[in-house]
GROMACS .gro file of C-alpha atoms in nm:
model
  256
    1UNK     CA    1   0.000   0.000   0.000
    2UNK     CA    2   0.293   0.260   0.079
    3UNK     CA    3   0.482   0.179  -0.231
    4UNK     CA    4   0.159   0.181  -0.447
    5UNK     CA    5   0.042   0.493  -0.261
    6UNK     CA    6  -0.274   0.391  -0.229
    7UNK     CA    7  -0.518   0.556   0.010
    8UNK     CA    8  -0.908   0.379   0.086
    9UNK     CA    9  -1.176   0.486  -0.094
   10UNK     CA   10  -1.374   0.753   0.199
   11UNK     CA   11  -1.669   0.749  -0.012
   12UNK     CA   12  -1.705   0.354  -0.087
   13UNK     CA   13  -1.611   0.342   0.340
   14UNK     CA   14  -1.869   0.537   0.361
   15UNK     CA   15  -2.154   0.378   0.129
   16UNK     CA   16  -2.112   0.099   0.335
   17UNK     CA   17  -2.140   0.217   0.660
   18UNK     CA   18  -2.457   0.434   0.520
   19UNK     CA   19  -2.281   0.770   0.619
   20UNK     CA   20  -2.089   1.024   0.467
   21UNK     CA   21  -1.943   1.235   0.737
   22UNK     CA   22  -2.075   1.533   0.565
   23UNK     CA   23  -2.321   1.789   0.698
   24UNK     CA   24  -2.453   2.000   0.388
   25UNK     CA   25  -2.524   2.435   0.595
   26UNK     CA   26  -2.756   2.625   0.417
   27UNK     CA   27  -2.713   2.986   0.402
   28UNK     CA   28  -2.839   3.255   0.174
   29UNK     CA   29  -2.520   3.410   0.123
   30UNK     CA   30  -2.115   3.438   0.306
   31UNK     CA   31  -2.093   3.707   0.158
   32UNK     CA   32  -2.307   3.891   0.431
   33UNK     CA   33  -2.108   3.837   0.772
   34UNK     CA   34  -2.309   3.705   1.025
   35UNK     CA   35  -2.320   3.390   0.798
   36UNK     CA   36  -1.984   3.398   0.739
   37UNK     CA   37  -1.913   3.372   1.081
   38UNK     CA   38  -2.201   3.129   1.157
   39UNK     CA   39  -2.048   2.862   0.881
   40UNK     CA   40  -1.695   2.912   1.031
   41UNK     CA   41  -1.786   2.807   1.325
   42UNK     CA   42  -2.039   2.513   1.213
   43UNK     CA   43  -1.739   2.407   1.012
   44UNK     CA   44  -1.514   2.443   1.389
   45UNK     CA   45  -1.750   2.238   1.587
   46UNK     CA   46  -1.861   1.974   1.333
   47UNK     CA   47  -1.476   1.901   1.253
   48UNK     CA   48  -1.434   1.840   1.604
   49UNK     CA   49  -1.731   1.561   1.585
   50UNK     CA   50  -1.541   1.389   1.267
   51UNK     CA   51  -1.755   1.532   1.042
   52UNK     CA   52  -1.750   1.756   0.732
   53UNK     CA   53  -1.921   2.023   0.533
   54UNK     CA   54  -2.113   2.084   0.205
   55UNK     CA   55  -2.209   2.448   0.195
   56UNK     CA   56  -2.501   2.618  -0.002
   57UNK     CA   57  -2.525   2.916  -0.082
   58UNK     CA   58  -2.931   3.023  -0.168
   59UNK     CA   59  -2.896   3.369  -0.321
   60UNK     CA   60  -2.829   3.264  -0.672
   61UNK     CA   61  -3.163   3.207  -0.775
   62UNK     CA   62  -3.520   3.237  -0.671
   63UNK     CA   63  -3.579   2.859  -0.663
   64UNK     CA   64  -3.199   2.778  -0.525
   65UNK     CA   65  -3.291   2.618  -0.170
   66UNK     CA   66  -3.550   2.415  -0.370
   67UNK     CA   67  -3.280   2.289  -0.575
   68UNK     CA   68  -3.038   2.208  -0.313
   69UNK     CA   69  -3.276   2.061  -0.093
   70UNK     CA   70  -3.369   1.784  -0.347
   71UNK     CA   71  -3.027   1.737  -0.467
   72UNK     CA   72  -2.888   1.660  -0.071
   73UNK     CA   73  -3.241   1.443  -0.035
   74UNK     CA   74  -3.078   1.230  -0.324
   75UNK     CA   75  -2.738   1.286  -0.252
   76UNK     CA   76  -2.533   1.168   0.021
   77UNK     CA   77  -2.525   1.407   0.320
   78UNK     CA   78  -2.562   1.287   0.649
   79UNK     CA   79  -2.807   1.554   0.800
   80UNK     CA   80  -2.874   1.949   0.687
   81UNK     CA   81  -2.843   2.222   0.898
   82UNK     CA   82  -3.044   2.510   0.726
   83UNK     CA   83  -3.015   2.916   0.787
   84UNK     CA   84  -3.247   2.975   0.480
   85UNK     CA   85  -3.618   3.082   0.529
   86UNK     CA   86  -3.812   3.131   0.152
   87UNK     CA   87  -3.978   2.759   0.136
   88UNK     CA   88  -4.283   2.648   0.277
   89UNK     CA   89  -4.257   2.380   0.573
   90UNK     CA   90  -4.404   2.126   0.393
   91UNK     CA   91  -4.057   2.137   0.171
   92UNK     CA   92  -3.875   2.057   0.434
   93UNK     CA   93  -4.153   1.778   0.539
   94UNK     CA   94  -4.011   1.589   0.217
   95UNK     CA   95  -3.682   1.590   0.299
   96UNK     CA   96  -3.571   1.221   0.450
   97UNK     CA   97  -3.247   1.346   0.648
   98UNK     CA   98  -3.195   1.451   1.022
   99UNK     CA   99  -3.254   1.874   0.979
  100UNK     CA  100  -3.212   2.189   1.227
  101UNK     CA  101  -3.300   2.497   1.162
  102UNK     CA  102  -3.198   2.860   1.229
  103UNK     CA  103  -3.441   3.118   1.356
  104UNK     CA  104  -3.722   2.924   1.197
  105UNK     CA  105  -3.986   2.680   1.294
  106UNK     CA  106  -3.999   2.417   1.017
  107UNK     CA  107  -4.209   2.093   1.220
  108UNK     CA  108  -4.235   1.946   1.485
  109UNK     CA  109  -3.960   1.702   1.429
  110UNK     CA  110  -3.697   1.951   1.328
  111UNK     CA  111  -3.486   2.174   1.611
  112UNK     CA  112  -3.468   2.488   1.588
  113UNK     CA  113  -3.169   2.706   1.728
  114UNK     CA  114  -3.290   3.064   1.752
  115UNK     CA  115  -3.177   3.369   1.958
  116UNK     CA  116  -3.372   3.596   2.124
  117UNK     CA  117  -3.431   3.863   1.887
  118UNK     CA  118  -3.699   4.072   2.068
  119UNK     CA  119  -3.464   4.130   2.377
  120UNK     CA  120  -3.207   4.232   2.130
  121UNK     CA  121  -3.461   4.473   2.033
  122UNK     CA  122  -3.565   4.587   2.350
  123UNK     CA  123  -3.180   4.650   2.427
  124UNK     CA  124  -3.148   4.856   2.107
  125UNK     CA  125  -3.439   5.065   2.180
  126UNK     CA  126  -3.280   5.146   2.553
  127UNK     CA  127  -2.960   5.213   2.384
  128UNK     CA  128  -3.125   5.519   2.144
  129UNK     CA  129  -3.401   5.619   2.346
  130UNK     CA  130  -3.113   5.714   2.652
  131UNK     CA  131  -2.906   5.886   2.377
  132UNK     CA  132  -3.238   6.104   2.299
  133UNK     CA  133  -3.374   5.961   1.974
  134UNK     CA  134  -3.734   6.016   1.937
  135UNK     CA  135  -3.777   5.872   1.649
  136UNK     CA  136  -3.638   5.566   1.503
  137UNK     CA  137  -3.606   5.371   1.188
  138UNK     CA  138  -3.604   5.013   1.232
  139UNK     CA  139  -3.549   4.802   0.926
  140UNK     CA  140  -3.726   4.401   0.950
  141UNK     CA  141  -3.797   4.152   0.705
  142UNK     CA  142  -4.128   4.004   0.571
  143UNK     CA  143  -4.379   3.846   0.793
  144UNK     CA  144  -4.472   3.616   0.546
  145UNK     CA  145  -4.308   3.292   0.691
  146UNK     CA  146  -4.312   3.202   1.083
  147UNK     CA  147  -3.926   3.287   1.162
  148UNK     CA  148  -3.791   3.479   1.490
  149UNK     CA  149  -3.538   3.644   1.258
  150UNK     CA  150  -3.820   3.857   1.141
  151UNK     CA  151  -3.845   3.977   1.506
  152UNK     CA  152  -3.549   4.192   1.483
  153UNK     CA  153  -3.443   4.248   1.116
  154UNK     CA  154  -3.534   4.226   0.710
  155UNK     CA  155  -3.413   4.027   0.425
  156UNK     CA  156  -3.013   4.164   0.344
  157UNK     CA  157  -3.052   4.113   0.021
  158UNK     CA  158  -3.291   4.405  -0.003
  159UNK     CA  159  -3.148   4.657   0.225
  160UNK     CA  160  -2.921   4.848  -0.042
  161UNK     CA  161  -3.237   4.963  -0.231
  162UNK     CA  162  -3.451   5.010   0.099
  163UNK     CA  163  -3.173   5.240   0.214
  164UNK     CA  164  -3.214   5.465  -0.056
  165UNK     CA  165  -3.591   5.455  -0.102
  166UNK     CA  166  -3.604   5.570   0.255
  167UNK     CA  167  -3.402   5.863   0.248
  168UNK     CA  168  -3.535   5.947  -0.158
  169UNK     CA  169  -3.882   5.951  -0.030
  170UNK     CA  170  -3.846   6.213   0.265
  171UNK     CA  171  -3.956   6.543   0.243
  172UNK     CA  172  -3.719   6.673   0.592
  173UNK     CA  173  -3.510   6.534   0.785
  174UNK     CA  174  -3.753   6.279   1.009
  175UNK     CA  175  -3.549   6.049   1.229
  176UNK     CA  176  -3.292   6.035   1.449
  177UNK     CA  177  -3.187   5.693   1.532
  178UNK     CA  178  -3.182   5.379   1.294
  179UNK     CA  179  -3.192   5.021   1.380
  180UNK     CA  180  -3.098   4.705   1.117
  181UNK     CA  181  -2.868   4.459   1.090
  182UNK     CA  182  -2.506   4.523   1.055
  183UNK     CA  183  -2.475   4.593   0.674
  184UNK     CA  184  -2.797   4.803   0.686
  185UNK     CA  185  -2.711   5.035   1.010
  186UNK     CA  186  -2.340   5.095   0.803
  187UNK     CA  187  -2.556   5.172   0.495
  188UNK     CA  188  -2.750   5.410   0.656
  189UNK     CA  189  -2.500   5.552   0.828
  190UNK     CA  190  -2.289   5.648   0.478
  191UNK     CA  191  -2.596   5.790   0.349
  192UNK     CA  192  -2.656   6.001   0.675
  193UNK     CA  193  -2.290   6.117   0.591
  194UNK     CA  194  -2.334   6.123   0.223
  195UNK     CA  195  -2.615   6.414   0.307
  196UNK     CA  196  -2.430   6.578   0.483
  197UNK     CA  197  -2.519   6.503   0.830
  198UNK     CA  198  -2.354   6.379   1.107
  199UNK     CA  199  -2.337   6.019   1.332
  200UNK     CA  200  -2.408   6.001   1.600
  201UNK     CA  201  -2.481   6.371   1.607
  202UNK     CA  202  -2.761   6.443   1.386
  203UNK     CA  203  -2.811   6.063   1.340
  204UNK     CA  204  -2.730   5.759   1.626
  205UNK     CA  205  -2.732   5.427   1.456
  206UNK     CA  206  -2.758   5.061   1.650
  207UNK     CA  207  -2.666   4.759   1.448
  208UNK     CA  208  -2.794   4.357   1.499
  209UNK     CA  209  -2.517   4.139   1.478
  210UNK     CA  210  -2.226   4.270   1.635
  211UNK     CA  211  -1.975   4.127   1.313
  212UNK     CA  212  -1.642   4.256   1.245
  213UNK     CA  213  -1.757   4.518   0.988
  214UNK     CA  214  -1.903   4.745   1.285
  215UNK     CA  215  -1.540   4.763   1.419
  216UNK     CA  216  -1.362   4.870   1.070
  217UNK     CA  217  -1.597   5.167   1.002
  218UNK     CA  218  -1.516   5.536   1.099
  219UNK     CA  219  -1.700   5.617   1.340
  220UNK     CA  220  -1.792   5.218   1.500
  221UNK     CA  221  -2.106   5.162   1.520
  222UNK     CA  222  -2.273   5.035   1.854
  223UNK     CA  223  -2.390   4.693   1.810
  224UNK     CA  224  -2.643   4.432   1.935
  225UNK     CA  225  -2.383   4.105   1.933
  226UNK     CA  226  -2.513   3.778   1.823
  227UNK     CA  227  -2.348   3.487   1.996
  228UNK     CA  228  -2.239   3.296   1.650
  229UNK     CA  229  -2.044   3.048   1.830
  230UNK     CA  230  -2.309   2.971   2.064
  231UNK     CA  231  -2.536   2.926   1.820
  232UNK     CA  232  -2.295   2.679   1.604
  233UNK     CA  233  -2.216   2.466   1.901
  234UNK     CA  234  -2.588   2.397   1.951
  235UNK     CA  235  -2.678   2.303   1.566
  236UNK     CA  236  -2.345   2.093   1.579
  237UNK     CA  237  -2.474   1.923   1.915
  238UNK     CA  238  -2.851   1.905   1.806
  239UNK     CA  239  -2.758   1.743   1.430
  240UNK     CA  240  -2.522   1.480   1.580
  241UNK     CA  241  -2.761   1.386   1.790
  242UNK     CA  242  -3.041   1.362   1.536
  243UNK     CA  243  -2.773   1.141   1.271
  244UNK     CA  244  -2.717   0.898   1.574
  245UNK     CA  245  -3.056   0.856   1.600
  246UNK     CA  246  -3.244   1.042   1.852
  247UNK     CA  247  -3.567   1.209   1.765
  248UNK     CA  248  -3.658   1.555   1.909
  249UNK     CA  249  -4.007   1.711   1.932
  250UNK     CA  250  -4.098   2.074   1.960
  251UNK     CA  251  -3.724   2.177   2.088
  252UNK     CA  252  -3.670   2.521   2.058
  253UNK     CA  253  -3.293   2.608   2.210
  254UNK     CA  254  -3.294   3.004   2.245
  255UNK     CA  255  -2.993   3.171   2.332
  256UNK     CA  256  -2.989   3.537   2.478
   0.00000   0.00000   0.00000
C-alpha cells in the first residue's frame, strides 16, 4: 500500500457504513457576515465531531434552496443544517435526512436554534431612546413565513435599495436613530454622511449582529452582538444527535 500509494476509498467506506461524514449548511449568502461567521464556526464544531461540510449558498436564484434541498435528499449528506427561510414547511416535510433549523420553525420534528431577537430589540431601543432619539427607523424583514429572525431584522438582500428609497422619499429630515442589521445600520449611516449630516450627532445608529464590519468603520457603530459560536455549538450538538438517532419534538434552544 505505501509503495503503491494507495489511500481507501472515503466514499465507498462510507456507502457501506450508510454515512458520509458530511453535513450540507444552508445559508443565503457568506458574503453577508453574520453567515460567514455562523459557517466558520459550524465548520469548527462539526470538525471536532469527525464530520464535514457541504455548503449552499441560496442567493443565486429564486428557486436555489428548492434545488439544493432535493439534490442533498438524493445525494449523500448525512443531516442538513439550514439558515435559509423562503420555502414552505411542507418542503422541508419531504426531505428524508436529520434537519435543524436557524431562527425558523420548520415541524415538529426539526430543532430549531434561535436567539432571542426581541430582547435584542428591546436592548437597542434602551440604547437610542437614553441617547435622545425620538424617532427611530427600524429596518425588518417580511412576515410572510413564521421565523424569529423577522423579530429583529429584514431580508439583506434588499437593504441596499430600501436604504435609498427611505431617504429618496423624505420630504425633511424625520429620524434620528436607525436600527438594522449590521450591513444596513453601516448603509445608513454612509448615506446620513453622504447628506451631509452627522453620526451620532444628527443621526445615532444601532446595528444587529455585532460582526467585524461594525469595528472597521469610521465612526464604530454600537452593536447588538449575536453569539455565533453559541449558536454553532448547539446546531453541531442538536444534528449529531439527530444522525445517531435520537428524535426531538418541539425543541426550541434560544440563546440570549
Amino acid at each position: 500500500m505505501k509503495n503503491l500509494q494507495y489511500t481507501p476509498n472515503e466514499l465507498a467506506r462510507n456507502l457501506y457504513h450508510k454515512k458520509s461524514g458530511i453535513i450540507a449548511v444552508l445559508v443565503p449568502t457568506v458574503e453577508i457576515p453574520f453567515f460567514a461567521e455562523l459557517v466558520h464556526n459550524i465548520e469548527a464544531e462539526l470538525y471536532n465531531e469527525g464530520f464535514k461540510i457541504m455548503l449552499c449558498n441560496t442567493d443565486k436564484a429564486h428557486n436555489a434552496e428548492l434545488e439544493y434541498l432535493d439534490m442533498l435528499n438524493r445525494h449523500i449528506v448525512d443531516g442538513v443544517i439550514t439558515g435559509v427561510h423562503s420555502l414552505d414547511v411542507e418542503e422541508y416535510k419531504k426531505i428524508k435526512k436529520p434537519i435543524v433549523a436557524f431562527d425558523r420553525y420548520l415541524g415538529e420534528d426539526i430543532p430549531v436554534v434561535a436567539v432571542d431577537h426581541k430582547e435584542g430589540g428591546r436592548l437597542a431601543a434602551e440604547i437610542l431612546l437614553k441617547n435622545g432619539c425620538k424617532k427611530i427607523v427600524h429596518f425588518r424583514g417580511s412576515t410572510a413565513v413564521e421565523s424569529p429572525y423577522h423579530e429583529r431584522h429584514f431580508d439583506l438582500e434588499y437593504y441596499k435599495y430600501a436604504v435609498k428609497d427611505l431617504f429618496d422619499r423624505l420630504d425633511e429630515w424625520e429620524f434620528d436613530g436607525i436600527f438594522g442589521t449590521d450591513l444596513v445600520a453601516i448603509e445608513c449611516m454612509n448615506e446620513v454622511i453622504r447628506r451631509h449630516k452627522k453620526v451620532p450627532k444628527d443621526v445615532k445608529c444601532v446595528a444587529y449582529d455585532g460582526t467585524y464590519i461594525t469595528q472597521i468603520v469610521e465612526p464604530s457603530v454600537t452593536s447588538i452582538v449575536q453569539p455565533t459560536k453559541e449558536l454553532a455549538k448547539e446546531a453541531a450538538r442538536l444534528i449529531c444527535e439527530l444522525v445517531n438517532g435520537k428524535t426531538y419534538k418541539n425543541e426550541k434552544v434560544t440563546l440570549g
